[in-house]
Amino acid sequence: DEIGEYIRHASRARPLVVVLDDMQWADSASWDTLEYLVPQLEAERLLICLTIRAEDTHGETLERRRRLSRHESFEEITLSRLTRDELKQWIEAAFHRQNVGREFLAFLYRHTEGNPLFVVQVLRTLVDEGAVWHTGDRWEWKPVSELRLPVAVTDLISRRLARLSERANTVLITAAVIGREFDVDLALEAGAGTEEELLDAIDEGVKAGVLEPARKRGGDRYAFTHLLLAEVLRDAANTRRLKKIHERVAKALERRSPHAAAEIATHFDRGGDAENAYRYALAAADAAKKLYAHEECTDFLGIAERNAAGPAELAAVRARLADVAEAVGRYDDSEELCHLAIEWYSGQGDARTALTLRRMRERLRGMLGQPARKTLEACLALEVEANALGVISERVALLMMISQAYGRLGERETAERIAWECEQMAEGLGDPQLLAEALTRLGITIEHDHPAQATEIYQRALAIYETAGDPRGQAKCHNNLGIVYTRRAEWEPAQKELTTAIALGRSAGAPDLWGVFALNLGVVYLKLGEYDRARDLFGEALALFAAVKNSERQLYALYNLAYLDRERGAQESAAELYQVASSLAQRIGQHDIEIGAMAGAGLAMLMQGKFDLAGEAYIAAEERMKSRTDWFQGRELMEVFRVRMAVRDGRAADAAQGFSRARDLAESSDFYSAAWLTVECAELLQEFDAAFARECVTRYAERVKGLGYGEMTRRYEALLART
């Protein structure tokens, strides 16, 4: 009575909220008082709020809650666990609006599953243990790989399991070995106990908040309410018992779900059955590879590797691991795995398999920065071996690499001739995948001079890749089509093709391809004058290439970033980037880009007034231009450099003649380069021949505008206004 009177009196003075927290642990006297008080409340300004953990609602707590629910003022709000986004919002608020990053968030969510109590417990313990700290300005934490789950959270989980009988705990160990979610019939077949024992254990588990029906999946399935519950149950069993249970589960899965290779492999591995673990792990890896689930594929190949019965099985696994490592851009790892596998196959006299792996190793070395000339020499030698062995498919694959190497060395006619040879040989073999690759190589060699024919070839290759369900091949074809459309200044289809390529590259888990496509889309925006978007894409591409250590593609990204900085007037930054690109191009044998980068660096230094350094760059670039008569990417920079150096030295006639000769050569190959060359040189030419300069600008101005070259159009209009 005194408590009731006190609360009524207090609520008259001001609205009152009474919070009774963790009522699942309340004693009988507290419940009695509450039940006595509630019926007496009528118009009081009073809210009584109880918190009860659902998993602990049983016995007296359950009965008392039922009695309260009969009151007309009773309302209940179920608080679900935090979603990943809600958890992120909560943590960042606790960390003073600081971004916590994906890895730390993933660690917390994985171990707490959004349970606020666990989140608080984990964070407090991590702070207490010095794993998370505040520097005075911001929160910091150890790398996620070094973070450990606090013991206090495990204690909370163990307390819930303590409500189960000893028999129920024993029976549910098998269920926990199956996984977070388990099928009742599978658990029975795996020897969890008799049907009655298992059903009794499930009833106890549901009542104690340890288990819940897995209704979303259908069938007779249950799930542990928290992942840690299953982990604690498994940890409670001794190692020998666990191995036996894993083996029984694997055999039960074999009988019930023989296609569940991933689960079967995992259980055989943990059960110590090496032969079956190896067999099912390879099957699971193959299935994961088809879905481009590269990480899962690598994990299953790891299971196969540790269960290999001998050197032959080990070499086979290493060859597969090398293939997956290459697909995700881990070229160093892939090369080492190739080397190990080659040693065994060569030692066994299996020249054909060794040859395939040696070709793969040369391709990887090229990705890692091996000079094109060295790659060419190695592939020519391997092609002789392939011919001697009579392995035509290997010859085709090697000839494609040889064609690519000649292309990189600027020998375009040779590259094209070999590409045509590849296409004809692939046609004769009747291998659609090999034919699509040969067609793609051929398209690349002819797209500069015969864009319409290249487009038809790419579309044919794309149809083959679509039939085969190969997103990597499809992505390459969309990218190549985007490049052709870019050359034609057909911006809308170019953006569409390249955006499609990026999406396919991402879905295929191929960061190096994704980076190439982002780079090419950046070139589109560069030509459209959308410099900020171009820089974002070039930066994205460079980061992707750096992550996979692809030297050749890093070169392309650096070169384009340097070009962009020069266009924006950031001459110092442009010079630095060009110098880095030039050095890298020289190391890996990319002569075209080496010349362009040298000229770009010289131009940037000339614009800064660093005439001595510009002169040195000019001499070096001219030395490399001695035998070049063709037009190539980067030559436009060299020709502008020549004109500017001639003007600086007072050789006006040489400047005009050199410009006219370069413009005509560029125009026959690449209109964008010809137009850029003109707008770069016109202002210089105005100083000694205004009429000629105006004629040059007028020649291209309308077409430049019509093609949508954004920034270049503005420069042409400004020149026309001045002349």
XYZ file of C-alpha atoms in Angstrom:
723
model
C 0.000 0.000 0.000
C 2.788 2.414 0.885
C 4.543 1.773 -2.438
C 1.308 2.307 -4.369
C 0.513 5.520 -2.493
C 4.032 6.827 -3.017
C 3.928 6.242 -6.798
C 0.456 7.798 -7.169
C 1.589 10.832 -5.210
C 4.784 11.214 -7.242
C 2.894 11.003 -10.546
C 0.653 13.903 -9.525
C 3.685 16.227 -9.286
C 5.040 15.293 -12.703
C 4.680 12.515 -15.309
C 6.568 9.471 -14.069
C 8.291 6.560 -15.808
C 9.297 3.510 -13.765
C 11.732 1.173 -15.553
C 12.151 -2.353 -14.224
C 15.112 -3.827 -16.089
C 15.894 -7.553 -16.561
C 12.633 -8.761 -15.033
C 13.492 -12.331 -16.014
C 15.678 -12.254 -12.897
C 13.113 -10.606 -10.576
C 12.151 -12.327 -7.316
C 8.594 -13.266 -6.360
C 8.150 -10.243 -4.052
C 8.872 -7.835 -6.925
C 6.327 -9.579 -9.156
C 3.780 -9.612 -6.336
C 4.160 -5.860 -5.806
C 3.820 -5.173 -9.523
C 0.712 -7.322 -9.868
C -0.841 -5.558 -6.842
C -0.051 -2.097 -8.189
C -1.174 -2.384 -11.824
C -4.918 -2.955 -11.242
C -5.104 0.160 -9.008
C -3.857 2.479 -11.741
C -6.559 4.456 -13.527
C -5.758 8.063 -14.530
C -2.271 8.430 -13.096
C 0.407 9.983 -15.314
C 2.497 6.850 -15.026
C 4.296 4.501 -17.390
C 5.723 1.256 -16.047
C 8.243 -0.226 -18.459
C 9.554 -3.767 -18.038
C 12.427 -5.264 -20.030
C 12.555 -9.036 -20.370
C 15.000 -11.050 -22.464
C 12.909 -13.335 -24.638
C 15.348 -16.241 -24.465
C 15.142 -16.182 -20.651
C 11.343 -16.038 -20.477
C 10.335 -19.325 -18.869
C 9.005 -20.669 -15.591
C 7.658 -18.012 -13.209
C 8.697 -15.154 -15.537
C 6.576 -16.586 -18.337
C 3.531 -17.065 -16.111
C 3.777 -13.594 -14.526
C 4.091 -11.961 -17.944
C 0.951 -13.771 -19.092
C -0.998 -12.411 -16.146
C 0.099 -8.832 -16.876
C -0.785 -9.196 -20.564
C -4.463 -9.543 -19.634
C -4.582 -5.920 -18.444
C -6.122 -3.517 -20.959
C -3.171 -1.089 -20.670
C -0.630 -3.795 -21.528
C 1.411 -3.272 -24.700
C 4.473 -5.177 -25.880
C 7.279 -4.114 -28.208
C 9.623 -6.804 -29.497
C 13.128 -5.508 -29.961
C 14.883 -7.472 -32.699
C 18.638 -7.603 -33.051
C 20.365 -4.715 -34.767
C 20.899 -5.034 -38.490
C 24.401 -4.509 -39.834
C 23.495 -0.934 -40.847
C 21.923 -0.213 -37.449
C 24.991 -1.606 -35.697
C 27.200 0.634 -37.850
C 25.072 3.663 -36.942
C 25.202 2.803 -33.228
C 28.976 2.223 -33.130
C 29.773 5.357 -35.100
C 27.617 7.377 -32.707
C 29.481 5.825 -29.763
C 32.778 6.625 -31.533
C 31.829 10.298 -31.961
C 30.684 10.028 -35.598
C 33.900 8.313 -36.654
C 33.764 5.885 -39.571
C 34.585 2.414 -38.218
C 35.386 0.721 -41.545
C 34.186 -2.572 -42.937
C 36.599 -4.985 -41.233
C 35.973 -3.828 -37.664
C 32.213 -3.712 -38.269
C 32.310 -7.227 -39.757
C 34.205 -8.523 -36.693
C 31.633 -7.094 -34.288
C 28.639 -8.244 -36.300
C 30.041 -11.737 -36.838
C 30.542 -12.297 -33.113
C 27.466 -10.492 -31.770
C 24.957 -10.900 -34.614
C 23.540 -7.530 -33.651
C 22.703 -8.504 -30.052
C 23.108 -5.139 -28.254
C 24.093 -6.779 -24.961
C 26.914 -8.665 -26.680
C 27.977 -5.561 -28.623
C 28.366 -3.541 -25.423
C 30.144 -6.399 -23.662
C 32.574 -6.914 -26.545
C 33.379 -3.211 -26.923
C 33.840 -2.623 -23.189
C 36.165 -5.602 -22.884
C 38.178 -4.600 -25.958
C 38.640 -1.133 -24.439
C 39.591 -2.600 -21.056
C 42.133 -4.914 -22.679
C 43.679 -2.116 -24.727
C 42.613 -3.545 -28.078
C 40.502 -0.412 -28.686
C 41.673 2.984 -27.458
C 41.135 6.718 -27.842
C 44.136 8.813 -28.875
C 42.603 12.078 -27.742
C 41.475 12.859 -31.291
C 39.979 9.624 -32.569
C 39.311 5.964 -31.796
C 41.786 3.355 -32.985
C 41.993 -0.428 -32.696
C 44.326 -3.311 -33.403
C 44.117 -5.095 -36.771
C 41.037 -7.314 -36.869
C 43.267 -10.393 -37.248
C 44.620 -9.687 -33.730
C 41.257 -9.081 -32.021
C 39.862 -11.840 -29.801
C 36.337 -12.397 -28.508
C 36.070 -11.429 -24.815
C 35.644 -14.296 -22.361
C 32.633 -12.548 -20.811
C 30.550 -13.070 -23.942
C 31.353 -16.783 -23.996
C 30.338 -16.918 -20.327
C 26.934 -15.456 -21.188
C 26.477 -18.137 -23.854
C 27.623 -20.920 -21.519
C 25.112 -19.735 -18.881
C 22.284 -20.284 -21.348
C 23.516 -23.778 -22.229
C 23.689 -24.608 -18.513
C 19.882 -24.687 -18.479
C 19.941 -27.819 -20.618
C 20.166 -31.281 -19.134
C 23.416 -33.194 -19.550
C 21.760 -35.565 -22.035
C 20.368 -32.710 -24.121
C 23.806 -31.080 -24.263
C 25.343 -34.341 -25.485
C 22.667 -34.896 -28.144
C 22.911 -31.318 -29.422
C 26.686 -31.589 -29.970
C 25.971 -33.543 -33.160
C 23.503 -30.866 -34.229
C 26.161 -28.230 -33.554
C 28.692 -30.168 -35.656
C 26.243 -30.107 -38.576
C 26.150 -26.319 -38.295
C 24.256 -23.288 -37.062
C 21.174 -24.742 -38.763
C 20.483 -28.475 -38.901
C 17.995 -30.955 -40.329
C 16.431 -33.269 -37.737
C 16.596 -36.367 -39.966
C 20.249 -35.699 -40.823
C 21.085 -35.381 -37.130
C 19.357 -38.710 -36.459
C 21.206 -40.439 -39.295
C 24.483 -38.994 -38.003
C 23.927 -40.693 -34.668
C 22.834 -37.819 -32.456
C 20.645 -40.239 -30.463
C 17.285 -41.912 -30.718
C 14.417 -39.945 -32.196
C 12.877 -39.439 -28.761
C 16.169 -38.265 -27.286
C 16.715 -35.775 -30.120
C 13.167 -34.419 -29.962
C 13.415 -34.028 -26.167
C 16.722 -32.175 -26.575
C 15.160 -29.883 -29.204
C 12.231 -29.127 -26.904
C 14.623 -28.257 -24.094
C 16.683 -26.125 -26.466
C 13.678 -24.155 -27.692
C 12.442 -23.594 -24.155
C 15.870 -22.387 -23.018
C 16.252 -20.013 -25.964
C 19.068 -22.112 -27.406
C 17.183 -23.282 -30.510
C 14.472 -21.887 -32.732
C 12.557 -23.364 -35.683
C 14.179 -22.519 -39.027
C 10.893 -21.725 -40.707
C 12.390 -19.823 -43.633
C 13.979 -22.945 -45.075
C 10.994 -25.209 -44.658
C 11.073 -28.841 -43.550
C 11.951 -30.172 -40.111
C 14.859 -27.872 -39.399
C 16.083 -25.950 -36.366
C 18.778 -23.338 -35.817
C 20.834 -22.229 -32.835
C 19.704 -18.757 -31.813
C 23.303 -17.563 -31.843
C 26.326 -18.873 -33.718
C 28.367 -18.921 -30.507
C 25.970 -21.438 -28.955
C 26.970 -24.007 -31.573
C 30.657 -23.100 -31.150
C 30.574 -23.512 -27.351
C 28.840 -26.902 -27.692
C 31.487 -28.110 -30.147
C 34.297 -26.824 -27.939
C 32.866 -28.775 -25.017
C 33.434 -32.120 -26.791
C 36.840 -33.806 -26.805
C 38.804 -33.931 -30.059
C 38.408 -37.663 -30.643
C 34.628 -37.526 -30.232
C 34.388 -34.532 -32.575
C 36.313 -36.354 -35.325
C 33.960 -39.314 -35.108
C 30.891 -37.082 -35.241
C 32.267 -35.214 -38.285
C 32.878 -38.526 -40.047
C 29.334 -39.746 -39.269
C 27.861 -36.454 -40.503
C 29.896 -36.685 -43.732
C 28.692 -40.224 -44.440
C 25.092 -39.286 -43.633
C 25.350 -36.353 -46.057
C 26.823 -38.680 -48.710
C 23.715 -40.861 -48.476
C 21.170 -38.043 -48.230
C 22.709 -35.210 -50.297
C 25.558 -36.558 -52.480
C 25.772 -33.258 -54.399
C 26.567 -31.251 -51.241
C 30.279 -31.584 -51.979
C 31.311 -28.543 -49.954
C 29.724 -29.728 -46.703
C 30.827 -33.323 -47.227
C 34.430 -32.277 -47.918
C 34.533 -30.113 -44.804
C 33.237 -32.887 -42.534
C 35.526 -35.561 -44.021
C 38.463 -33.170 -43.570
C 37.607 -32.562 -39.929
C 36.879 -36.247 -39.474
C 40.346 -37.236 -40.696
C 39.234 -39.151 -43.820
C 41.892 -37.837 -46.215
C 40.878 -39.807 -49.316
C 37.252 -38.669 -49.266
C 38.175 -35.157 -48.143
C 40.460 -34.793 -51.185
C 37.865 -36.125 -53.617
C 34.975 -33.996 -52.387
C 37.153 -30.896 -51.933
C 38.105 -30.975 -55.626
C 34.427 -31.317 -56.565
C 33.508 -28.406 -54.288
C 36.340 -26.293 -55.739
C 35.122 -26.975 -59.281
C 31.588 -25.925 -58.335
C 32.858 -22.727 -56.680
C 35.032 -21.879 -59.695
C 32.033 -22.097 -62.029
C 30.315 -19.488 -59.858
C 33.474 -17.307 -59.769
C 33.533 -17.767 -56.001
C 37.327 -17.573 -55.987
C 37.824 -17.361 -52.223
C 35.677 -20.440 -51.600
C 37.431 -22.262 -54.441
C 40.807 -21.504 -52.852
C 39.582 -22.717 -49.454
C 38.456 -26.081 -50.858
C 41.665 -26.491 -52.820
C 43.453 -25.864 -49.526
C 41.521 -28.806 -48.040
C 42.531 -30.940 -51.034
C 46.162 -29.829 -50.696
C 46.479 -30.926 -47.070
C 44.726 -34.228 -47.784
C 46.694 -35.078 -50.945
C 47.911 -38.691 -50.867
C 51.162 -38.057 -52.693
C 53.165 -35.805 -55.024
C 50.882 -36.420 -58.025
C 47.755 -35.271 -56.211
C 49.660 -32.371 -54.659
C 50.924 -31.175 -58.062
C 47.400 -31.346 -59.522
C 46.054 -29.206 -56.690
C 48.867 -26.669 -57.028
C 48.124 -26.261 -60.732
C 44.488 -25.516 -59.875
C 45.501 -23.135 -57.103
C 47.744 -21.288 -59.566
C 44.803 -20.869 -61.949
C 42.585 -19.383 -59.224
C 45.365 -17.136 -57.906
C 45.828 -15.711 -61.401
C 42.071 -15.114 -61.753
C 42.049 -12.894 -58.648
C 45.308 -11.124 -59.521
C 47.664 -12.815 -57.031
C 50.338 -13.185 -59.692
C 53.267 -13.746 -57.311
C 51.498 -16.662 -55.618
C 50.362 -18.069 -58.945
C 53.883 -17.999 -60.402
C 55.318 -19.807 -57.382
C 52.590 -22.482 -57.518
C 53.241 -22.946 -61.247
C 56.932 -23.392 -60.554
C 56.298 -26.083 -57.925
C 53.905 -27.977 -60.188
C 56.260 -27.697 -63.193
C 59.087 -29.296 -61.201
C 56.997 -32.387 -60.491
C 55.477 -32.810 -63.967
C 58.853 -32.290 -65.638
C 60.422 -34.832 -63.311
C 57.719 -37.348 -64.258
C 58.261 -36.786 -67.968
C 54.801 -35.249 -68.484
C 56.001 -32.705 -71.037
C 52.524 -31.674 -72.177
C 51.224 -30.642 -68.749
C 54.553 -29.014 -67.934
C 54.354 -27.041 -71.197
C 50.896 -25.679 -70.321
C 52.147 -24.583 -66.923
C 55.294 -23.012 -68.387
C 53.170 -20.969 -70.781
C 51.057 -19.867 -67.837
C 54.203 -18.903 -65.930
C 55.403 -16.687 -68.787
C 52.021 -14.986 -68.913
C 52.237 -14.303 -65.181
C 55.762 -12.965 -65.470
C 54.538 -10.568 -68.123
C 51.826 -9.370 -65.756
C 54.497 -8.834 -63.094
C 56.582 -6.619 -65.379
C 58.809 -8.925 -67.417
C 59.966 -7.058 -70.560
C 57.929 -7.858 -73.660
C 61.064 -8.896 -75.567
C 61.921 -11.511 -72.946
C 58.346 -12.821 -72.946
C 58.486 -13.051 -76.733
C 61.735 -15.037 -76.695
C 60.399 -17.471 -74.091
C 57.106 -18.006 -75.942
C 58.854 -18.557 -79.286
C 60.924 -21.314 -77.667
C 57.828 -22.875 -76.075
C 55.989 -22.740 -79.417
C 58.752 -24.860 -80.974
C 58.260 -27.447 -78.201
C 54.484 -27.410 -78.652
C 54.917 -27.996 -82.376
C 57.269 -30.913 -81.721
C 54.748 -32.442 -79.298
C 51.923 -31.962 -81.787
C 49.751 -30.079 -79.285
C 47.889 -27.656 -81.556
C 45.809 -26.040 -78.791
C 49.003 -25.117 -76.945
C 50.472 -23.709 -80.149
C 47.416 -21.490 -80.598
C 47.611 -20.247 -77.012
C 51.326 -19.525 -77.363
C 50.899 -17.788 -80.723
C 48.316 -15.490 -79.125
C 50.897 -14.511 -76.498
C 53.497 -14.035 -79.247
C 51.111 -11.777 -81.176
C 50.488 -9.747 -78.040
C 54.237 -9.394 -77.396
C 54.874 -8.160 -80.943
C 52.046 -5.653 -80.505
C 53.637 -4.315 -77.334
C 56.936 -3.939 -79.151
C 55.274 -1.821 -81.841
C 55.497 -4.508 -84.571
C 51.820 -4.311 -85.498
C 51.990 -6.042 -88.887
C 53.651 -9.113 -87.389
C 51.175 -9.121 -84.501
C 48.246 -9.030 -86.938
C 49.644 -11.763 -89.180
C 50.110 -14.132 -86.243
C 46.651 -13.277 -84.886
C 45.055 -14.300 -88.206
C 47.028 -17.557 -88.043
C 45.718 -18.190 -84.517
C 42.126 -17.603 -85.589
C 42.412 -20.082 -88.492
C 44.033 -22.760 -86.323
C 41.386 -22.338 -83.621
C 38.620 -22.661 -86.213
C 40.071 -26.001 -87.267
C 40.247 -27.345 -83.706
C 36.529 -26.819 -83.021
C 37.177 -25.513 -79.486
C 34.699 -22.625 -78.923
C 36.559 -21.193 -75.918
C 39.901 -21.159 -77.718
C 38.265 -19.697 -80.829
C 36.700 -16.863 -78.787
C 40.105 -16.041 -77.287
C 41.734 -16.067 -80.735
C 39.003 -13.816 -82.122
C 39.506 -11.372 -79.252
C 43.256 -11.283 -79.900
C 42.637 -10.714 -83.616
C 40.188 -7.888 -82.957
C 42.759 -6.085 -80.799
C 45.401 -6.257 -83.543
C 43.150 -4.824 -86.280
C 40.848 -2.421 -84.413
C 43.098 0.586 -85.055
C 43.093 0.222 -88.862
C 39.854 -1.721 -89.380
C 37.410 -0.775 -86.599
C 34.287 -2.037 -88.393
C 35.804 -5.469 -88.969
C 37.071 -5.572 -85.382
C 33.550 -4.794 -84.146
C 32.154 -7.800 -86.048
C 34.898 -10.022 -84.659
C 34.263 -8.875 -81.072
C 30.528 -9.469 -81.459
C 31.191 -12.976 -82.722
C 33.468 -13.699 -79.760
C 30.874 -12.207 -77.394
C 28.196 -14.590 -78.710
C 30.495 -17.567 -78.010
C 31.229 -16.368 -74.475
C 27.514 -15.774 -73.808
C 26.680 -19.323 -74.956
C 29.407 -20.683 -72.666
C 28.227 -18.510 -69.736
C 31.701 -16.969 -69.358
C 31.413 -13.480 -67.774
C 35.172 -12.824 -67.983
C 35.157 -13.343 -71.737
C 31.976 -11.314 -72.114
C 33.513 -8.488 -70.085
C 36.584 -8.381 -72.348
C 34.418 -8.202 -75.470
C 32.241 -5.408 -74.045
C 35.431 -3.547 -73.110
C 36.896 -3.930 -76.595
C 33.645 -2.786 -78.190
C 33.707 0.220 -75.864
C 37.210 1.072 -77.108
C 36.074 0.893 -80.742
C 33.119 3.171 -79.994
C 35.472 5.548 -78.172
C 37.671 5.763 -81.276
C 34.561 6.650 -83.270
C 33.504 9.248 -80.677
C 30.216 7.362 -80.188
C 30.058 8.238 -76.519
C 26.741 6.760 -75.446
C 27.422 3.206 -76.723
C 31.026 3.497 -75.483
C 29.867 4.304 -71.941
C 27.234 1.567 -72.093
C 29.711 -1.118 -73.203
C 32.376 -0.102 -70.678
C 29.900 0.160 -67.792
C 28.665 -3.339 -68.662
C 32.258 -4.558 -68.747
C 32.952 -3.116 -65.279
C 29.857 -4.816 -63.820
C 30.841 -8.176 -65.352
C 34.435 -7.778 -64.175
C 33.277 -7.170 -60.629
C 30.858 -10.117 -60.659
C 33.592 -12.394 -62.006
C 35.895 -11.375 -59.132
C 38.569 -10.151 -61.557
C 40.117 -6.941 -60.143
C 42.703 -6.615 -62.919
C 40.031 -6.710 -65.647
C 37.784 -4.411 -63.653
C 40.680 -1.957 -63.456
C 41.224 -2.068 -67.241
C 37.573 -1.317 -67.876
C 37.564 1.547 -65.351
C 40.669 2.949 -67.056
C 39.024 2.874 -70.468
C 35.851 4.503 -69.168
C 38.083 7.180 -67.636
C 39.519 7.848 -71.101
C 35.967 8.438 -72.365
C 35.357 11.054 -69.669
C 38.780 12.585 -70.337
C 37.880 13.149 -73.967
C 34.494 14.517 -72.969
C 36.252 17.019 -70.692
C 34.791 15.543 -67.481
C 38.112 15.569 -65.674
C 36.927 14.836 -62.135
C 35.132 11.655 -63.210
C 38.122 10.661 -65.305
C 40.533 11.118 -62.383
C 38.319 9.051 -60.052
C 38.296 6.181 -62.545
C 42.045 6.387 -63.232
C 42.703 6.368 -59.483
C 40.389 3.395 -58.994
C 42.170 1.517 -61.766
C 45.638 2.285 -60.357
C 44.603 1.025 -56.915
C 43.247 -2.223 -58.395
C 46.405 -2.804 -60.461
C 48.670 -2.021 -57.513
C 46.750 -4.498 -55.349
C 47.369 -7.316 -57.833
C 50.909 -6.111 -58.704
C 50.186 -5.862 -62.432
C 53.062 -3.671 -63.606
C 51.911 -3.303 -67.196
C 48.461 -2.062 -66.243
C 49.839 0.179 -63.503
C 51.816 1.792 -66.315
C 48.636 2.529 -68.286
C 46.974 4.084 -65.244
C 50.015 6.237 -64.399
C 50.335 7.398 -68.010
C 46.691 8.467 -68.159
C 46.883 10.214 -64.780
C 49.926 12.133 -66.007
C 48.131 13.097 -69.226
C 45.134 14.273 -67.206
C 47.266 16.400 -64.858
C 48.958 18.024 -67.838
C 45.566 18.823 -69.386
C 44.482 20.413 -66.106
C 47.614 22.552 -65.931
C 49.233 20.671 -63.018
C 52.614 20.573 -64.771
C 54.780 19.623 -61.789
C 52.604 16.640 -60.893
C 52.352 15.659 -64.562
C 56.136 15.677 -64.941
C 56.607 13.432 -61.898
C 53.978 10.937 -63.081
C 55.381 10.873 -66.610
C 58.874 10.184 -65.288
C 57.622 7.267 -63.193
C 55.683 5.948 -66.203
C 58.715 6.296 -68.476
C 60.933 4.339 -66.094
C 58.354 1.572 -65.713
C 57.711 1.420 -69.472
C 61.447 1.045 -70.138
C 61.700 -1.769 -67.580
C 58.862 -3.831 -69.047
C 59.577 -3.055 -72.708
C 56.587 -0.845 -73.562
C 58.416 1.309 -76.099
C 55.418 3.314 -77.376
C 54.442 4.496 -73.920
C 58.082 5.035 -72.961
C 58.465 7.574 -75.799
C 55.144 9.247 -74.992
C 55.995 9.470 -71.286
C 59.444 10.919 -71.996
C 57.899 13.548 -74.262
C 55.142 14.276 -71.728
C 57.675 14.799 -68.958
C 59.744 17.068 -71.238
C 56.706 19.147 -72.183
C 55.709 19.544 -68.531
C 59.240 20.644 -67.603
C 59.322 23.033 -70.550
C 56.101 24.627 -69.307
C 57.733 25.077 -65.879
C 60.773 26.801 -67.389
C 63.102 23.892 -66.612
C 64.807 24.128 -70.000
C 67.910 22.049 -69.234
C 65.862 19.105 -67.996
C 63.478 19.470 -70.926
C 66.450 19.385 -73.315
C 67.757 16.167 -71.767
C 64.321 14.556 -72.114
C 64.148 15.698 -75.748
C 67.468 14.099 -76.672
C 66.494 10.798 -75.004
C 63.090 10.724 -76.698
C 64.541 11.542 -80.139
C 67.013 8.694 -79.752
C 64.105 6.264 -79.345
C 62.221 7.784 -82.295
C 64.958 7.077 -84.863
C 63.387 3.999 -86.407
C 59.724 4.889 -85.881
C 57.639 5.920 -88.883
C 54.225 4.698 -87.710
C 51.648 6.491 -85.573
C 51.294 5.127 -82.038
C 49.804 6.136 -78.709
C 52.131 8.741 -77.262
C 53.486 10.039 -80.567
C 51.187 13.074 -80.368
C 53.090 14.161 -77.245
C 56.406 13.676 -79.012
C 55.322 15.757 -82.016
C 54.088 18.637 -79.832
C 57.396 18.432 -77.932
C 59.287 18.740 -81.243
C 57.268 21.791 -82.306
C 57.744 23.544 -78.957
C 61.477 22.856 -78.923
C 61.817 24.187 -82.494
C 59.930 27.388 -81.569
C 62.031 27.829 -78.434
C 65.202 27.496 -80.511
C 63.924 30.065 -83.065
C 63.363 27.521 -85.855
C 59.877 28.693 -86.896
C 59.961 27.069 -90.348
C 61.006 23.722 -88.887
C 58.200 24.017 -86.343
C 55.550 24.636 -89.024
C 56.816 21.873 -91.295
C 57.097 19.418 -88.443
C 53.589 20.238 -87.283
C 52.073 19.793 -90.787
C 53.846 16.460 -91.286
C 52.759 15.145 -87.862
C 49.173 16.364 -88.251
C 48.774 14.594 -91.605
C 50.200 11.365 -90.189
C 47.930 11.561 -87.132
C 44.847 12.380 -89.169
C 45.170 9.147 -91.143
C 45.271 7.116 -87.931
C 43.535 8.917 -85.059
C 41.466 12.091 -85.448
C 41.499 12.863 -81.703
C 45.298 12.919 -81.705
C 45.338 15.130 -84.817
C 42.857 17.564 -83.252
C 44.745 17.624 -79.934
C 48.049 18.138 -81.745
C 46.555 21.088 -83.630
C 45.087 22.859 -80.614
C 48.357 22.398 -78.703
C 50.479 23.871 -81.504
C 48.154 26.549 -82.937
C 48.900 29.146 -80.272
C 52.639 28.813 -80.951
C 52.138 29.025 -84.704
C 50.100 32.247 -84.310
C 53.227 34.119 -83.268
C 54.855 33.853 -86.705
C 52.039 32.829 -89.103
C 48.584 33.869 -87.846
C 46.846 33.011 -91.116
C 48.241 29.475 -91.134
C 47.305 29.016 -87.466
C 43.717 30.140 -88.097
C 43.440 27.852 -91.103
C 44.573 24.890 -88.972
C 42.104 25.696 -86.188
C 39.229 26.253 -88.600
C 39.971 22.918 -90.261
C 38.998 20.954 -87.153
C 36.846 23.229 -84.985
C 33.410 22.169 -86.214
C 34.199 18.461 -86.225
C 35.679 18.649 -82.726
C 32.493 20.298 -81.508
C 30.304 17.781 -83.310
C 32.169 14.847 -81.784
C 31.579 16.182 -78.273
C 35.197 16.677 -77.179
C 34.215 18.965 -74.300
C 37.368 20.701 -73.108
C 38.973 20.604 -76.539
C 35.918 22.383 -78.015
C 36.339 25.216 -75.508
C 40.005 25.557 -76.431
C 39.194 25.707 -80.164
C 36.517 28.350 -79.583
C 38.953 30.428 -77.533
C 41.581 30.229 -80.296
C 39.080 31.243 -82.968
C 37.998 34.199 -80.852
C 41.605 35.408 -80.604
C 42.464 34.949 -84.283
